[in-house]
Tab-separated table of C-alpha atoms and ligand atoms in Angstrom:
chain	number	residue	atom	x	y	z
W	30	MET	CA	-8.329	43.923	70.710
W	31	THR	CA	-4.715	44.558	70.272
W	32	LEU	CA	-2.516	45.015	73.759
W	33	ALA	CA	-2.460	49.278	73.283
W	34	ALA	CA	-5.974	49.128	72.267
W	35	ARG	CA	-6.965	47.585	75.169
W	36	LYS	CA	-4.468	50.032	77.192
W	37	ILE	CA	-6.469	52.952	76.302
W	38	ARG	CA	-9.588	51.449	77.231
W	39	LEU	CA	-8.044	51.092	80.695
W	40	LEU	CA	-6.644	54.724	81.179
W	41	MET	CA	-10.805	55.744	79.757
W	42	GLU	CA	-12.418	54.157	82.837
W	43	LEU	CA	-9.659	54.562	85.524
W	44	ARG	CA	-10.314	58.320	84.036
W	45	ARG	CA	-14.486	58.060	84.305
W	46	ASN	CA	-13.721	56.725	88.021
W	47	GLY	CA	-11.643	59.762	89.294
W	48	ILE	CA	-8.187	59.705	88.290
W	49	THR	CA	-7.862	63.018	87.455
W	50	ASP	CA	-3.793	63.401	87.787
W	51	THR	CA	-2.336	63.077	84.364
W	52	ALA	CA	0.651	62.496	85.622
W	53	VAL	CA	-0.501	59.133	87.577
W	54	LEU	CA	-2.339	58.280	83.572
W	55	ARG	CA	0.223	58.988	81.936
W	56	ALA	CA	3.209	56.867	84.764
W	57	ILE	CA	0.166	53.935	83.868
W	58	GLU	CA	0.434	54.924	80.410
W	59	GLN	CA	4.143	54.458	80.289
W	60	VAL	CA	4.468	51.119	82.609
W	61	PRO	CA	3.939	47.786	80.196
W	62	ARG	CA	1.363	46.159	82.726
W	63	GLU	CA	2.056	42.703	80.064
W	64	ALA	CA	5.391	42.082	81.773
W	65	PHE	CA	4.006	42.145	85.087
W	66	VAL	CA	1.443	39.345	84.795
W	67	PRO	CA	1.687	36.184	85.051
W	68	ALA	CA	1.765	34.167	81.728
W	69	PRO	CA	-1.751	32.633	82.029
W	70	PHE	CA	-3.053	35.855	82.637
W	71	LEU	CA	-1.658	37.863	79.874
W	72	ASP	CA	-4.500	38.346	78.462
W	73	GLN	CA	-6.130	40.694	81.446
W	74	ALA	CA	-3.341	42.659	81.605
W	75	TYR	CA	-5.653	45.179	80.400
W	76	GLU	CA	-8.278	44.535	82.729
W	77	ASN	CA	-9.406	46.433	85.145
W	78	LEU	CA	-8.840	43.323	87.628
W	79	ALA	CA	-6.167	42.555	90.379
W	80	LEU	CA	-4.447	39.331	89.440
W	81	PRO	CA	-2.945	36.144	91.306
W	82	ILE	CA	1.229	36.109	91.136
W	83	GLU	CA	3.655	33.500	92.840
W	84	ARG	CA	3.457	32.818	96.668
W	85	GLY	CA	-0.253	33.545	96.656
W	86	GLN	CA	-0.025	37.254	96.418
W	87	THR	CA	-1.796	39.687	94.317
W	88	LEU	CA	-0.893	42.269	91.174
W	89	SER	CA	-2.937	44.839	92.281
W	90	GLN	CA	-6.308	46.497	90.411
W	91	PRO	CA	-5.474	49.046	88.357
W	92	GLN	CA	-8.144	51.528	89.774
W	93	VAL	CA	-6.334	50.546	93.428
W	94	VAL	CA	-2.859	51.709	91.953
W	95	ALA	CA	-4.316	54.863	90.548
W	96	ARG	CA	-6.181	55.816	93.184
W	97	MET	CA	-3.428	55.186	95.650
W	98	THR	CA	-0.516	56.418	93.259
W	99	GLN	CA	-2.889	59.379	93.330
W	100	ALA	CA	-3.745	60.444	97.087
W	101	LEU	CA	-0.033	59.572	97.858
W	102	ALA	CA	0.789	62.570	95.262
W	103	ALA	CA	4.014	61.072	93.757
W	104	ALA	CA	4.707	62.840	90.956
W	105	GLY	CA	7.944	64.840	91.841
W	106	ALA	CA	8.674	63.191	94.808
W	107	GLY	CA	12.335	62.561	95.818
W	108	LYS	CA	12.251	59.167	97.559
W	109	VAL	CA	9.397	57.085	98.237
W	110	LEU	CA	9.559	53.665	99.854
W	111	GLU	CA	7.204	50.586	98.998
W	112	VAL	CA	6.482	47.980	101.655
W	113	GLY	CA	5.000	45.082	99.969
W	114	THR	CA	6.891	45.501	95.888
W	115	GLY	CA	4.593	41.967	94.739
W	116	SER	CA	4.733	41.776	91.114
W	117	GLY	CA	6.530	45.379	91.382
W	118	TYR	CA	3.672	46.986	89.031
W	119	GLN	CA	2.988	49.421	91.413
W	120	THR	CA	6.810	50.229	91.712
W	121	ALA	CA	7.356	50.398	87.922
W	122	VAL	CA	4.359	53.121	87.983
W	123	LEU	CA	6.170	55.111	90.994
W	124	SER	CA	9.981	55.077	89.640
W	125	ARG	CA	8.031	56.886	86.192
W	126	LEU	CA	6.845	59.600	89.102
W	127	CYS	CA	10.005	60.347	91.585
W	128	ARG	CA	13.243	59.959	91.915
W	129	ARG	CA	13.817	56.725	93.709
W	130	VAL	CA	11.893	53.691	95.054
W	131	TYR	CA	13.122	51.723	97.685
W	132	SER	CA	10.804	48.837	97.814
W	133	VAL	CA	11.122	46.199	100.214
W	134	GLU	CA	8.852	42.601	100.166
W	135	ARG	CA	9.611	39.606	102.257
W	136	TYR	CA	9.343	36.776	99.862
W	137	ARG	CA	12.866	36.688	97.612
W	138	GLU	CA	11.288	34.991	95.053
W	139	LEU	CA	9.356	38.259	94.428
W	140	VAL	CA	11.995	40.253	94.611
W	141	GLY	CA	14.156	38.177	92.177
W	142	ASP	CA	11.125	38.499	89.475
W	143	ALA	CA	10.467	41.693	89.863
W	144	GLU	CA	13.591	42.742	89.686
W	145	ARG	CA	14.151	41.032	86.331
W	146	ARG	CA	11.245	42.954	85.072
W	147	PHE	CA	12.780	46.258	86.190
W	148	ARG	CA	16.219	45.441	84.650
W	149	ALA	CA	14.165	44.564	81.188
W	150	LEU	CA	12.375	47.996	81.160
W	151	LYS	CA	15.789	49.711	82.034
W	152	LEU	CA	14.160	51.204	85.444
W	153	HIS	CA	17.060	52.155	86.791
W	154	ASN	CA	15.861	54.266	89.968
W	155	ILE	CA	14.578	51.401	91.568
W	156	VAL	CA	16.161	49.968	94.632
W	157	PRO	CA	14.111	46.637	96.234
W	158	ARG	CA	15.421	44.402	99.198
W	159	VAL	CA	14.683	41.376	100.540
W	160	GLY	CA	12.797	42.159	104.516
W	161	ASP	CA	10.009	42.776	106.760
W	162	GLY	CA	8.579	46.074	105.903
W	163	TRP	CA	7.178	46.887	109.153
W	164	ASN	CA	10.365	47.991	110.043
W	165	GLY	CA	10.642	50.400	107.454
W	166	TRP	CA	13.932	51.197	105.580
W	167	PRO	CA	16.287	53.129	108.267
W	168	GLU	CA	18.822	53.562	106.619
W	169	GLN	CA	17.842	55.532	104.069
W	170	ALA	CA	14.476	57.229	106.380
W	171	PRO	CA	13.457	60.021	106.286
W	172	PHE	CA	10.999	59.515	102.818
W	173	PRO	CA	9.045	62.571	102.015
W	174	ARG	CA	6.280	59.487	100.800
W	175	ILE	CA	5.262	56.195	101.742
W	176	ILE	CA	2.987	53.708	100.235
W	177	VAL	CA	2.072	49.808	101.544
W	178	THR	CA	0.438	47.853	99.061
W	179	ALA	CA	-0.379	45.062	102.183
W	180	ALA	CA	-3.246	45.376	104.867
W	181	ALA	CA	-1.529	45.912	108.096
W	182	PRO	CA	-3.720	45.485	111.584
W	183	ASP	CA	-3.043	49.243	112.493
W	184	VAL	CA	-0.755	51.683	110.799
W	185	PRO	CA	3.032	50.585	111.620
W	186	GLY	CA	4.587	52.996	113.517
W	187	ALA	CA	8.203	52.894	112.262
W	188	LEU	CA	6.813	53.964	109.248
W	189	VAL	CA	5.271	57.006	110.297
W	190	ASP	CA	9.051	57.826	112.083
W	191	GLN	CA	10.375	57.228	109.254
W	192	LEU	CA	8.518	60.120	107.567
W	193	ALA	CA	9.549	63.141	106.340
W	194	GLU	CA	7.889	66.364	107.456
W	195	GLY	CA	5.555	67.478	105.114
W	196	GLY	CA	5.482	63.618	104.153
W	197	VAL	CA	2.205	61.587	103.123
W	198	LEU	CA	2.207	58.210	103.685
W	199	VAL	CA	-0.795	55.784	102.295
W	200	VAL	CA	-1.881	52.551	103.784
W	201	PRO	CA	-4.519	50.048	103.613
W	202	VAL	CA	-5.720	48.923	107.422
W	203	GLY	CA	-7.862	46.571	108.938
W	204	GLY	CA	-7.875	42.567	108.476
W	205	ARG	CA	-9.178	39.342	106.739
W	206	SER	CA	-12.453	40.101	108.336
W	207	ARG	CA	-12.244	43.150	109.640
W	208	ARG	CA	-13.072	45.588	106.901
W	209	GLN	CA	-9.953	47.397	105.392
W	210	GLU	CA	-9.659	51.696	104.628
W	211	LEU	CA	-7.109	53.074	103.110
W	212	LEU	CA	-6.373	55.671	105.131
W	213	ARG	CA	-3.868	58.608	104.331
W	214	LEU	CA	-1.468	60.430	106.964
W	215	THR	CA	0.315	63.750	106.227
W	216	LYS	CA	3.318	64.767	108.758
W	217	GLU	CA	2.558	68.488	109.339
W	218	ASN	CA	4.485	70.461	112.576
W	219	ALA	CA	5.342	66.782	113.901
W	220	THR	CA	1.441	66.077	114.300
W	221	VAL	CA	-0.266	63.185	112.616
W	222	ARG	CA	-3.655	64.456	110.304
W	223	GLU	CA	-5.555	61.653	109.057
W	224	GLU	CA	-8.138	60.921	106.603
W	225	THR	CA	-9.677	57.798	105.689
W	226	LEU	CA	-10.330	57.169	101.603
W	227	GLY	CA	-13.107	54.054	101.681
W	228	PRO	CA	-12.872	50.441	101.522
W	229	VAL	CA	-10.357	47.895	99.611
W	230	ARG	CA	-9.261	44.604	99.733
W	231	PHE	CA	-5.627	43.649	100.062
W	232	VAL	CA	-4.126	40.951	100.871
W	233	PRO	CA	-2.255	40.931	104.501
W	234	LEU	CA	0.473	42.868	105.527
W	235	VAL	CA	2.730	39.389	107.302
W	236	SER	CA	5.708	40.527	109.973
W	237	GLY	CA	8.802	38.219	109.744
W	238	VAL	CA	10.615	37.036	106.579
W	239	PRO	CA	9.924	33.555	105.245
W	240	GLU	CA	12.326	31.011	105.241
W	241	GLU	CA	12.230	29.833	101.033
W	242	ALA	CA	12.628	26.183	99.560
W	243	PRO	CA	13.663	26.664	96.227
W	244	LYS	CA	11.247	26.130	93.792
W	245	PRO	CA	10.141	22.551	92.012
W	246	ALA	CA	11.547	23.317	88.459
W	247	GLY	CA	8.255	23.784	85.964
W	248	ARG	CA	6.412	24.095	88.438
W	249	ILE	CA	3.642	27.237	88.990
W	250	GLN	CA	1.997	28.016	92.353
W	251	TYR	CA	-0.816	30.337	91.795
W	252	SER	CA	-3.085	29.690	95.039
W	253	GLY	CA	-4.214	33.090	95.441
W	254	PRO	CA	-5.937	33.605	98.742
W	255	PRO	CA	-9.762	34.148	98.940
W	256	GLY	CA	-10.250	37.489	97.807
W	257	TRP	CA	-7.735	38.097	95.590
W	258	SER	CA	-9.688	39.177	93.029
W	259	LEU	CA	-10.987	41.952	95.232
W	260	ALA	CA	-7.666	43.584	95.815
F	330	SAH	N1	1.801	46.297	94.632
F	330	SAH	C1	2.014	45.068	94.651
F	330	SAH	C2	1.156	43.928	95.822
F	330	SAH	C3	1.911	43.252	96.151
F	330	SAH	S1	0.629	41.974	97.037
F	330	SAH	C4	1.854	44.506	92.947
F	330	SAH	O1	0.862	45.201	92.471
F	330	SAH	O2	2.146	43.464	92.518
F	330	SAH	C5	1.517	42.870	98.989
F	330	SAH	C6	2.558	42.390	98.826
F	330	SAH	O3	3.080	42.686	99.749
F	330	SAH	C7	2.764	40.639	98.524
F	330	SAH	O4	4.209	40.622	97.277
F	330	SAH	C8	3.516	40.318	99.938
F	330	SAH	O5	4.456	39.392	100.420
F	330	SAH	C9	4.062	42.027	100.899
F	330	SAH	N2	4.351	41.741	102.017
F	330	SAH	C10	3.506	41.346	103.122
F	330	SAH	N3	3.726	41.472	104.361
F	330	SAH	C11	5.126	42.602	104.298
F	330	SAH	C12	6.137	42.787	104.572
F	330	SAH	N4	5.893	42.530	106.179
F	330	SAH	N5	7.139	43.298	104.258
F	330	SAH	C13	7.415	43.548	102.955
F	330	SAH	N6	6.300	42.646	102.434
F	330	SAH	C14	5.398	42.396	102.714
């Protein structure tokens, strides 16, 4: 089966599984997931699966990307803050829906890889940076939309502070052993309304930016954490 045929099959599967927002489906159709998938997994680019990326992180399952993007009501939003760039796939999907995406990732190597993909795909409305997403991006706040693609033990307070009035924050909350739940927070009249959107499985949101040793030449490290195939 060709990649194009697999992509159509995936889009139909997403639709069957509750993704009704046509703008979200169109954005997923426009972004070549194969550009974000490590070479050994290329033939699985349009399977509805999470895949391992460098530094033991994961490229989220298309179903999860679609569900979170739909929950965020990202279409037509101005500025979006994304915490956890990873491969940059979710970032690219958001970039097709919003004016500008600010994306922060703690691993320099992942930011570098993602930037190269954005450039190759001519996605010029993405501003990536290395940093600790727990702190958000104060210089660019407030944000009408914020999405976190790693599981936080609690909702990071800085992100709630940086949410604009009327804004929406989508964040998985829970731990490795604790059940994770996808939350949607909406700021209305300076109060925050919280909804639970069901169970999810993500790698943890970790504080601080790691010191990185240069990568050994020619070696690929795919040490996916336990459960990566479920994220
Ligand atoms: N949306 C990404 C998901 C990547 S996994 C994709 O589909 O490819 C989650 C990412 O969050 C990892 O790359 C991890 O390094 C990053 N992360 C974890 N804690 C973070 C933090 N405090 N600040 C920024 N990024 C963080």
